[in-house]
PDB file of C-alpha atoms in Angstrom:
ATOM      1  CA  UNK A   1     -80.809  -7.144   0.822  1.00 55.00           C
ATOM      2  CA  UNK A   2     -80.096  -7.468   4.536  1.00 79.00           C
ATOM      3  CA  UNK A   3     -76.464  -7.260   4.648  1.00 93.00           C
ATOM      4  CA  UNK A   4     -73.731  -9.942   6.029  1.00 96.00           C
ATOM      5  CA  UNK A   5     -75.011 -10.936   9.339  1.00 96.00           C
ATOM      6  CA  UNK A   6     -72.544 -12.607  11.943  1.00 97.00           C
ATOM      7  CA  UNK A   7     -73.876 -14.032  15.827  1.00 97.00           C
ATOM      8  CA  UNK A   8     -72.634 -13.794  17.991  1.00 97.00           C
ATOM      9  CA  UNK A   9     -71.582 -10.343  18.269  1.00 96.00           C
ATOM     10  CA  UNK A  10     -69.688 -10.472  21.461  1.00 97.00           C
ATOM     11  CA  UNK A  11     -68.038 -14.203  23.040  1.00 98.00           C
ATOM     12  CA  UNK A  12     -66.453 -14.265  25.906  1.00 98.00           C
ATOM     13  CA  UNK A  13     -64.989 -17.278  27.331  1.00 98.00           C
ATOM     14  CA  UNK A  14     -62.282 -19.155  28.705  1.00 97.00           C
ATOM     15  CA  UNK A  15     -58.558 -20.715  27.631  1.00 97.00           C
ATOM     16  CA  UNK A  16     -59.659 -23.999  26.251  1.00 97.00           C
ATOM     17  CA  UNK A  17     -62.772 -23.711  25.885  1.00 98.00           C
ATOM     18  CA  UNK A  18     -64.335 -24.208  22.111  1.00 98.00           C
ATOM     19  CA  UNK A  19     -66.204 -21.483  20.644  1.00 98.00           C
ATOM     20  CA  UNK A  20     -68.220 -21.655  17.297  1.00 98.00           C
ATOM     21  CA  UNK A  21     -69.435 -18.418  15.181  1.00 98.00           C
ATOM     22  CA  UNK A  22     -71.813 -17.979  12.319  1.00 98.00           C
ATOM     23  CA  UNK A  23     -72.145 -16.253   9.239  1.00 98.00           C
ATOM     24  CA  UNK A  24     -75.451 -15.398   7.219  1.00 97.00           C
ATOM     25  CA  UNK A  25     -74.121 -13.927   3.760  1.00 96.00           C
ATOM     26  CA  UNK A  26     -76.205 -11.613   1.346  1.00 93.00           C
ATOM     27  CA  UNK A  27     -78.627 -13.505   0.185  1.00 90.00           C
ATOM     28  CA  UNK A  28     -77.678 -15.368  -3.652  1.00 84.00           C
ATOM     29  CA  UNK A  29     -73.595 -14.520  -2.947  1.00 90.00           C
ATOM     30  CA  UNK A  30     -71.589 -17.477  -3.946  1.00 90.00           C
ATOM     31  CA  UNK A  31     -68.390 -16.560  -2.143  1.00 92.00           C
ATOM     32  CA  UNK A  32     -68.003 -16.357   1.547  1.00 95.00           C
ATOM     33  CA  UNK A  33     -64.435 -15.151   3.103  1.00 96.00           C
ATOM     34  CA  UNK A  34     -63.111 -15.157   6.948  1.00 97.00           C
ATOM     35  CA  UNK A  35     -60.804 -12.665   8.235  1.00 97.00           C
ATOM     36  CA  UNK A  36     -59.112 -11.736  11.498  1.00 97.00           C
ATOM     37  CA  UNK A  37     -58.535  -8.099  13.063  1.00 97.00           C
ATOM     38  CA  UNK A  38     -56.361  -7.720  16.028  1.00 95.00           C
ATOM     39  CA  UNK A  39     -56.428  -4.136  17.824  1.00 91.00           C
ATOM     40  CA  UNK A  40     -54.595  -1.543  15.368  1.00 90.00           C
ATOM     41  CA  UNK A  41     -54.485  -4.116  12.821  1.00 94.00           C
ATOM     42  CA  UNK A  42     -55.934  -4.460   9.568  1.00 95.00           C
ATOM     43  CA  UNK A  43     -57.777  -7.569   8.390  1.00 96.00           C
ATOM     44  CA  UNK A  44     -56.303 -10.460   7.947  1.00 96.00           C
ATOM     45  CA  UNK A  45     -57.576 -13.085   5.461  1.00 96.00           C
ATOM     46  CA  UNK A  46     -58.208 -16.881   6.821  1.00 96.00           C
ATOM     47  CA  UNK A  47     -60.511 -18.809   4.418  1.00 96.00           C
ATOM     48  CA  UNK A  48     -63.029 -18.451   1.771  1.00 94.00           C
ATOM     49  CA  UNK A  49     -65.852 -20.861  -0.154  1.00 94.00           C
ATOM     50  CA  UNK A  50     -67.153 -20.727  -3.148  1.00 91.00           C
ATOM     51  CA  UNK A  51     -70.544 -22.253  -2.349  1.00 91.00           C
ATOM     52  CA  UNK A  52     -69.690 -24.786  -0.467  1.00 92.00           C
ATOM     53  CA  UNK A  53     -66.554 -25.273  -1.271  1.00 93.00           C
ATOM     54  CA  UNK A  54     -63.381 -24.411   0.857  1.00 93.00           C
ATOM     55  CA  UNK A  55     -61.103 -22.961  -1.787  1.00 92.00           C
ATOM     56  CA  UNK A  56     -58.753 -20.811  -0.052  1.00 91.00           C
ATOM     57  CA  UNK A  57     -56.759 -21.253   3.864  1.00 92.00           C
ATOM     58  CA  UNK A  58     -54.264 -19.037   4.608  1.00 91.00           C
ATOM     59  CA  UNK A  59     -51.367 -20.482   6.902  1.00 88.00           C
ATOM     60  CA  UNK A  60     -53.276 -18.206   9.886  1.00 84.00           C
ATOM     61  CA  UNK A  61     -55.393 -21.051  10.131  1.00 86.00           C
ATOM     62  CA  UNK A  62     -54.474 -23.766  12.435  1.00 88.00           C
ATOM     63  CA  UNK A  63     -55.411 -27.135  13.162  1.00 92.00           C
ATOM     64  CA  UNK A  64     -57.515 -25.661  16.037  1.00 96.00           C
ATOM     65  CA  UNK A  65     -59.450 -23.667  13.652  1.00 96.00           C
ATOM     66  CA  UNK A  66     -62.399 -24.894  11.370  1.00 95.00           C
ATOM     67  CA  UNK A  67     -64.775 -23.220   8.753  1.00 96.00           C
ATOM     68  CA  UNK A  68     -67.610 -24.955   7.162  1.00 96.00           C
ATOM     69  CA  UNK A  69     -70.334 -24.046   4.401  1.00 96.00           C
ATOM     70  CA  UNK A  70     -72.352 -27.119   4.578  1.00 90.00           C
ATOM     71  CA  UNK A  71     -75.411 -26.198   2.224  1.00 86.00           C
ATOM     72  CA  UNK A  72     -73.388 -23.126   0.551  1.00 85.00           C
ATOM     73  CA  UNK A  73     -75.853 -20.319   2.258  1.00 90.00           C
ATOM     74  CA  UNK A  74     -74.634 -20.272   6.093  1.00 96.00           C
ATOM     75  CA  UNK A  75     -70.925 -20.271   7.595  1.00 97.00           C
ATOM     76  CA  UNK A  76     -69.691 -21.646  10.773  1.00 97.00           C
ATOM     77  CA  UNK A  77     -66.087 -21.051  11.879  1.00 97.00           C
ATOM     78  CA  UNK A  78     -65.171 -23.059  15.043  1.00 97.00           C
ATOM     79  CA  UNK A  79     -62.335 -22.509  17.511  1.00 97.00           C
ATOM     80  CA  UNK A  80     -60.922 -25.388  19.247  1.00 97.00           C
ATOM     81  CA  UNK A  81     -59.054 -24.965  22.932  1.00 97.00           C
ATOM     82  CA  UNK A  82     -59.266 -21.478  22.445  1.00 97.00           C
ATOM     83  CA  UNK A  83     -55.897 -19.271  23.589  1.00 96.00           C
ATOM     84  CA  UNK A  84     -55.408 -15.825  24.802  1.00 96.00           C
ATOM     85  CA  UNK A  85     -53.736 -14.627  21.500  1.00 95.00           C
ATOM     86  CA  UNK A  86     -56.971 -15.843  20.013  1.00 96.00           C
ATOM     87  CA  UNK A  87     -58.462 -12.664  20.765  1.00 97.00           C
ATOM     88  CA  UNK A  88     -59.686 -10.719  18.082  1.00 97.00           C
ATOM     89  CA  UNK A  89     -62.383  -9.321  15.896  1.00 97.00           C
ATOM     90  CA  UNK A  90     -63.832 -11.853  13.543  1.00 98.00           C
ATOM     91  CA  UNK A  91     -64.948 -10.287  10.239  1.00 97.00           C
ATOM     92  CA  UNK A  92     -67.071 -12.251   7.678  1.00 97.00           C
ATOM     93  CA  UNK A  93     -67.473 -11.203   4.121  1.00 96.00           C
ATOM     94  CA  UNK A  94     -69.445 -12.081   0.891  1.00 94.00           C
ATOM     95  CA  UNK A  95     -69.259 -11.279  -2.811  1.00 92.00           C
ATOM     96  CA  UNK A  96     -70.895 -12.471  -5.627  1.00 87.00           C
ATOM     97  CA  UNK A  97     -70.373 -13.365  -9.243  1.00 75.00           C
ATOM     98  CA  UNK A  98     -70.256  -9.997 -11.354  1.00 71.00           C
ATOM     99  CA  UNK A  99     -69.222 -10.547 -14.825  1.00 66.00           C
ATOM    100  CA  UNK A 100     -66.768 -12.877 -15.157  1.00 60.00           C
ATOM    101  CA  UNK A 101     -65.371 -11.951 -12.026  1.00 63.00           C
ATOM    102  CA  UNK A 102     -66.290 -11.499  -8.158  1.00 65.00           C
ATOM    103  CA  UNK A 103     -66.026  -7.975  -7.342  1.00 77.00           C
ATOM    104  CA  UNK A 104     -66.706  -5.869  -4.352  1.00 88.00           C
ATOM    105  CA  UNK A 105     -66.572  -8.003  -0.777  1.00 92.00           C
ATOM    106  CA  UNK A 106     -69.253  -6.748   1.563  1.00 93.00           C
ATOM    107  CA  UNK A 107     -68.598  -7.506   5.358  1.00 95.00           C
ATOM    108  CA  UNK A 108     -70.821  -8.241   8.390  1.00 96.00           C
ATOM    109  CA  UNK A 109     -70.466  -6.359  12.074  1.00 95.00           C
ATOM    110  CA  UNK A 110     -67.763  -8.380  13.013  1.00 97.00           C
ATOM    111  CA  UNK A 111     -67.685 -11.291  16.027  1.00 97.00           C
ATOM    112  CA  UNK A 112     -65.620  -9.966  18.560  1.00 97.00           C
ATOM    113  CA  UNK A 113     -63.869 -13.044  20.886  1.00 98.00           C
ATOM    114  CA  UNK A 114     -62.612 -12.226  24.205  1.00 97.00           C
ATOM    115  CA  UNK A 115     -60.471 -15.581  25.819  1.00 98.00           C
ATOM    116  CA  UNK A 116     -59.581 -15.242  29.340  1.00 96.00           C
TER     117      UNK A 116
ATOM    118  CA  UNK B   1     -46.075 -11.372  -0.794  1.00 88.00           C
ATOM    119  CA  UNK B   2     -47.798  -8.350  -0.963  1.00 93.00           C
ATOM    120  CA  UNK B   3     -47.210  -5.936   1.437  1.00 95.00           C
ATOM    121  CA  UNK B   4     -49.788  -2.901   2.306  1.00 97.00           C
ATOM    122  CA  UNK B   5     -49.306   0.137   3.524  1.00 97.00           C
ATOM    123  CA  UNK B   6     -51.007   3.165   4.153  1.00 97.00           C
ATOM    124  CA  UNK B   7     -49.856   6.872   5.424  1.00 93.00           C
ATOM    125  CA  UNK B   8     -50.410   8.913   7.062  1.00 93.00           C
ATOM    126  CA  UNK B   9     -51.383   6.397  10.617  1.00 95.00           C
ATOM    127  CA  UNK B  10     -53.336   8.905  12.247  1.00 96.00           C
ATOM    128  CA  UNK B  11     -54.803  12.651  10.791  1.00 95.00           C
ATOM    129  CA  UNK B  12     -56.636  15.049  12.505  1.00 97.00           C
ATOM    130  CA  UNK B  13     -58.033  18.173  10.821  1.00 96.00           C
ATOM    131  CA  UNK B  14     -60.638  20.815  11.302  1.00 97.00           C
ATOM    132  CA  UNK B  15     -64.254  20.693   9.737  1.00 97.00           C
ATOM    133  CA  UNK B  16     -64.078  21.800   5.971  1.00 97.00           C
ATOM    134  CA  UNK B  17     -61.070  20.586   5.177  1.00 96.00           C
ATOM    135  CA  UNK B  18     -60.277  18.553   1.976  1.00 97.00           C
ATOM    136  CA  UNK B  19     -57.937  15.876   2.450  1.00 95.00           C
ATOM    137  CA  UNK B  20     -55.763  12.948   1.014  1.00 96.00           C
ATOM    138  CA  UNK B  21     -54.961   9.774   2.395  1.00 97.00           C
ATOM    139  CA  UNK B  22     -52.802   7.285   1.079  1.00 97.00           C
ATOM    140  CA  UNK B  23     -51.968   3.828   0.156  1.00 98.00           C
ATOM    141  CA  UNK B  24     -49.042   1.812  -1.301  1.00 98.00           C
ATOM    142  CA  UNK B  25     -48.908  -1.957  -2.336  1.00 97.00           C
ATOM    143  CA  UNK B  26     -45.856  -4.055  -3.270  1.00 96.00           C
ATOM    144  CA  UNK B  27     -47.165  -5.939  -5.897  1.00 92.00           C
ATOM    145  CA  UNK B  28     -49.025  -3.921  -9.301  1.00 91.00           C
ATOM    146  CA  UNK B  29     -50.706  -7.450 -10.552  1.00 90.00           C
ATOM    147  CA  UNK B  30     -53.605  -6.702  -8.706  1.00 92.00           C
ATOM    148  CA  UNK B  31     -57.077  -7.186  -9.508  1.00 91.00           C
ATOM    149  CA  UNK B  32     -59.006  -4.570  -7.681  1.00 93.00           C
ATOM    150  CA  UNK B  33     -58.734  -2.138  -4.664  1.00 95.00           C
ATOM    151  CA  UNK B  34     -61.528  -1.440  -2.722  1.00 95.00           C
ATOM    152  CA  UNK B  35     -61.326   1.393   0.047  1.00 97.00           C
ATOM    153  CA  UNK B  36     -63.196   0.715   3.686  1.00 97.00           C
ATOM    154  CA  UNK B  37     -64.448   2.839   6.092  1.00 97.00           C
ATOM    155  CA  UNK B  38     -64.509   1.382  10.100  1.00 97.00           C
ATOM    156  CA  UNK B  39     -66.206   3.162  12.655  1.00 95.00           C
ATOM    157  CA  UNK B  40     -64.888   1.915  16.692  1.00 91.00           C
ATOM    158  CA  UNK B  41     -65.798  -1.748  17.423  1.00 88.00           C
ATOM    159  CA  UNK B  42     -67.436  -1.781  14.084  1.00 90.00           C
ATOM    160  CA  UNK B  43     -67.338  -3.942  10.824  1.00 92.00           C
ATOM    161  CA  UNK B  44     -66.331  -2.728   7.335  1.00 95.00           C
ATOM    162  CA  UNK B  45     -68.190  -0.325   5.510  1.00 95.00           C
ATOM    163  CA  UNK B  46     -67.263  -0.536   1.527  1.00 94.00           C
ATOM    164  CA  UNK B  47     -66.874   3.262  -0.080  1.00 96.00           C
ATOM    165  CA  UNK B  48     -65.357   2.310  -3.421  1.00 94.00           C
ATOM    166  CA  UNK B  49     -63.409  -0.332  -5.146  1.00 93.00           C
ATOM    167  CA  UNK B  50     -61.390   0.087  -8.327  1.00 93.00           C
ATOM    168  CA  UNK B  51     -60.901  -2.230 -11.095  1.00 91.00           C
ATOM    169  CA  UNK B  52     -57.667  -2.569 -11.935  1.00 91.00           C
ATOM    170  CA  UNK B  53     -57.914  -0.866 -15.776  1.00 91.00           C
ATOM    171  CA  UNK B  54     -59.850   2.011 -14.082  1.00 92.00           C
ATOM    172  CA  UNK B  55     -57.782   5.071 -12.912  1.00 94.00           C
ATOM    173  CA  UNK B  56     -60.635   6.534 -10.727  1.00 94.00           C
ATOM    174  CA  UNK B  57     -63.570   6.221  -8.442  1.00 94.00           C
ATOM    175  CA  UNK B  58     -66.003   9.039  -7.262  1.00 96.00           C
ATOM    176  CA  UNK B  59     -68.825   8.621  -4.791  1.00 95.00           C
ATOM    177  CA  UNK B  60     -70.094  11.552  -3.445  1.00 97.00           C
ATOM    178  CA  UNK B  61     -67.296  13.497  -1.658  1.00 97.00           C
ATOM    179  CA  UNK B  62     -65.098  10.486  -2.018  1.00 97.00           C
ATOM    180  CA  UNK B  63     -62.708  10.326  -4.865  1.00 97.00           C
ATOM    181  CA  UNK B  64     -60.234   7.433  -4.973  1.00 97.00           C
ATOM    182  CA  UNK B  65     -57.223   6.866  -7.550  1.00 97.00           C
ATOM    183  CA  UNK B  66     -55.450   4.239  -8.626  1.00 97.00           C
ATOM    184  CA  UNK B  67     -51.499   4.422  -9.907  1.00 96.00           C
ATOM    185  CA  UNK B  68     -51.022   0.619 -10.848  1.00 93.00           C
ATOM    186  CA  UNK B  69     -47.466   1.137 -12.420  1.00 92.00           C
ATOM    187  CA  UNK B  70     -46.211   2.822  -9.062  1.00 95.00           C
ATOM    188  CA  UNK B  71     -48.254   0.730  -6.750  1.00 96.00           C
ATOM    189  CA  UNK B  72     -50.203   3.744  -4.954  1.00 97.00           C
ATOM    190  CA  UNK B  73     -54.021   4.760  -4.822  1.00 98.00           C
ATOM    191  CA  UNK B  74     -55.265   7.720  -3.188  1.00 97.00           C
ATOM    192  CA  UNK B  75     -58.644   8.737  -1.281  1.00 97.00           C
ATOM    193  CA  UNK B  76     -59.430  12.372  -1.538  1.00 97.00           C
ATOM    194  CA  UNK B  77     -62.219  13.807   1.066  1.00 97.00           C
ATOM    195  CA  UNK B  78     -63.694  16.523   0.025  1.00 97.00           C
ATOM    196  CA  UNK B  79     -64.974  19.197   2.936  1.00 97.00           C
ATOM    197  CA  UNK B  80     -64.846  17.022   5.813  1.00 97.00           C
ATOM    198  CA  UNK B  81     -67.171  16.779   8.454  1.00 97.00           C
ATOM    199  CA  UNK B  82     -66.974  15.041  12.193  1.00 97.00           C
ATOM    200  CA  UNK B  83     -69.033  12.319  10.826  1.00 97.00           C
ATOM    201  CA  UNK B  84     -66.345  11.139   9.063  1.00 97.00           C
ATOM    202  CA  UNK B  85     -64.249  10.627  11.697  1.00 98.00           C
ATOM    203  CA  UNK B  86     -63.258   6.987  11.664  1.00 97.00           C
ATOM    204  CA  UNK B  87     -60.635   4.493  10.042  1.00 97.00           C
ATOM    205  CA  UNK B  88     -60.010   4.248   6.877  1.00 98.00           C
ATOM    206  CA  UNK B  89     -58.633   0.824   5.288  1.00 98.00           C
ATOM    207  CA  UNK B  90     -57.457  -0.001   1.905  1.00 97.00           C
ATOM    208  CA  UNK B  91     -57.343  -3.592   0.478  1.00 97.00           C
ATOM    209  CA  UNK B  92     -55.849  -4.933  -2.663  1.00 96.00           C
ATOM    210  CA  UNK B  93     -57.063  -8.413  -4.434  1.00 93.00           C
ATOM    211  CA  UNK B  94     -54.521  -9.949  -6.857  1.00 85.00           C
ATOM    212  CA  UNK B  95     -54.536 -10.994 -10.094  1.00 81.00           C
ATOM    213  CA  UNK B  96     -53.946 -14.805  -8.380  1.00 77.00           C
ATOM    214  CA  UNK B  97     -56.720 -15.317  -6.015  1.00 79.00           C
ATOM    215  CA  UNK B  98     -59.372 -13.726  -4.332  1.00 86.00           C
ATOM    216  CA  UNK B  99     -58.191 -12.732  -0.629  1.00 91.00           C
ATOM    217  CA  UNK B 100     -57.729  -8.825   0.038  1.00 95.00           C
ATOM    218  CA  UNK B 101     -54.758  -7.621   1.667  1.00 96.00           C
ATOM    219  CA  UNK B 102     -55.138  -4.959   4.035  1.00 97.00           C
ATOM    220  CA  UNK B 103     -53.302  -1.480   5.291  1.00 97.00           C
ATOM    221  CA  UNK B 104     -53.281  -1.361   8.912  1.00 96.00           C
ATOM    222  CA  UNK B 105     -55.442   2.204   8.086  1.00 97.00           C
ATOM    223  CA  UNK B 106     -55.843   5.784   8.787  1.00 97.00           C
ATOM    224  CA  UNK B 107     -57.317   6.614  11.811  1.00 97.00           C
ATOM    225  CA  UNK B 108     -58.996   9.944  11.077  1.00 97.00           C
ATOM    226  CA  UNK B 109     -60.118  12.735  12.978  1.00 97.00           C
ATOM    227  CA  UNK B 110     -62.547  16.039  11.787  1.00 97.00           C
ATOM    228  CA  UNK B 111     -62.936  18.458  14.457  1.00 97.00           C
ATOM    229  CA  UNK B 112     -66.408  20.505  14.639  1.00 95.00           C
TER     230      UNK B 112
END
């Protein structure tokens, strides 16, 4: 059990410009969430996938922004024309089936996106 | 909508100390709450969640409560040390999907 894994871990780049990010879940976790944390804030939720599935978007998540789960193992959120409020820390989580249930979310390090 | 929050913002106590922070939500139909620890710059480190028909939680030094019928969970340190200096986060799932909703956190300080 490796953990979440996210790449980059640091993007820095310019209004406009697109930027993509990836997620490698734990290994055999069906559920894969995206959040958002702006400085001082606490995580806010974007979208989630049950395999590869997207079940869940939360209103956060405009028609600039994309998530995909194309073979239900990897994740791949893309931002399109990127803008300054953009900026923030881009957390991805995973849980998996426990019971009848999914349980405890486990997160990765975190992409943090810089747009000048 | 479910609302978060989680007091005090900031603490900052000497080495040894025992302490409590705490956490309210809006909404009791909740599923779970887990509590996070986030060091600077950092991702999310899970310390405990808490089923919803469970009252407590105890890892370690960490004890964390859960008050459904009020809306309020607590996380008790026990003789803190500089190492855990960092935020603390709280996070509720409900009953009717499977996002959390966050505190904006304690930021917490133990001085040697």
């Amino acid at each position: 059990d490796t953990g979440v894994s996210q790449d980059p871990r640091h993007k820095i780049t310019k209004r406009g410009q697109n930027v993509t990010f990836r997620c490698d879940p734990i290994s055999e976790h069906n559920r894969l969430y995206w959040y958002r944390q702006t400085l001082g804030q606490g995580p806010e939720f974007l979208t989630y996938f049950q395999n590869e599935a997207q079940l869940e978007k939360s209103r956060l998540l405009s028609d600039r922004f994309s998530a995909e789960r194309p073979k239900g193992s990897f994740s791949t959120l893309e931002i399109q024309r990127t803008e300054q409020g953009d900026s923030a820390m881009y957390l991805c989580a995973s849980s998996r089936r426990d019971g009848a249930s999914y349980n405890e979310q486990f997160f990765g390090p975190g992409t943090r996106l810089t747009v000048l | 909508k479910q609302e978060v929050t989680q007091i005090p913002a900031a603490l900052s106590v000497p080495e040894g100390e025992n302490l409590v922070l705490n956490c309210s939500f809006t909404d009791s139909a909740i599923y779970n709450l887990q509590w996070f620890r986030q060091d600077p710059g950092k991702g999310l480190t899970s310390l405990l969640l808490i089923q919803s028909s469970q009252r407590e939680q105890t890892s370690g030094r960490l004890n964390a409560s859960l008050d459904k019928s009020s809306g309020r969970s607590t996380l008790y340190i026990a003789a803190s040390q500089p190492g855990d200096s960092a935020t603390y986060l709280c996070a509720v799932r409900e009953t009717s999907g499977s996002r959390l909703t966050f505190g904006e956190g304690t930021q917490l300080t133990v001085n040697p």
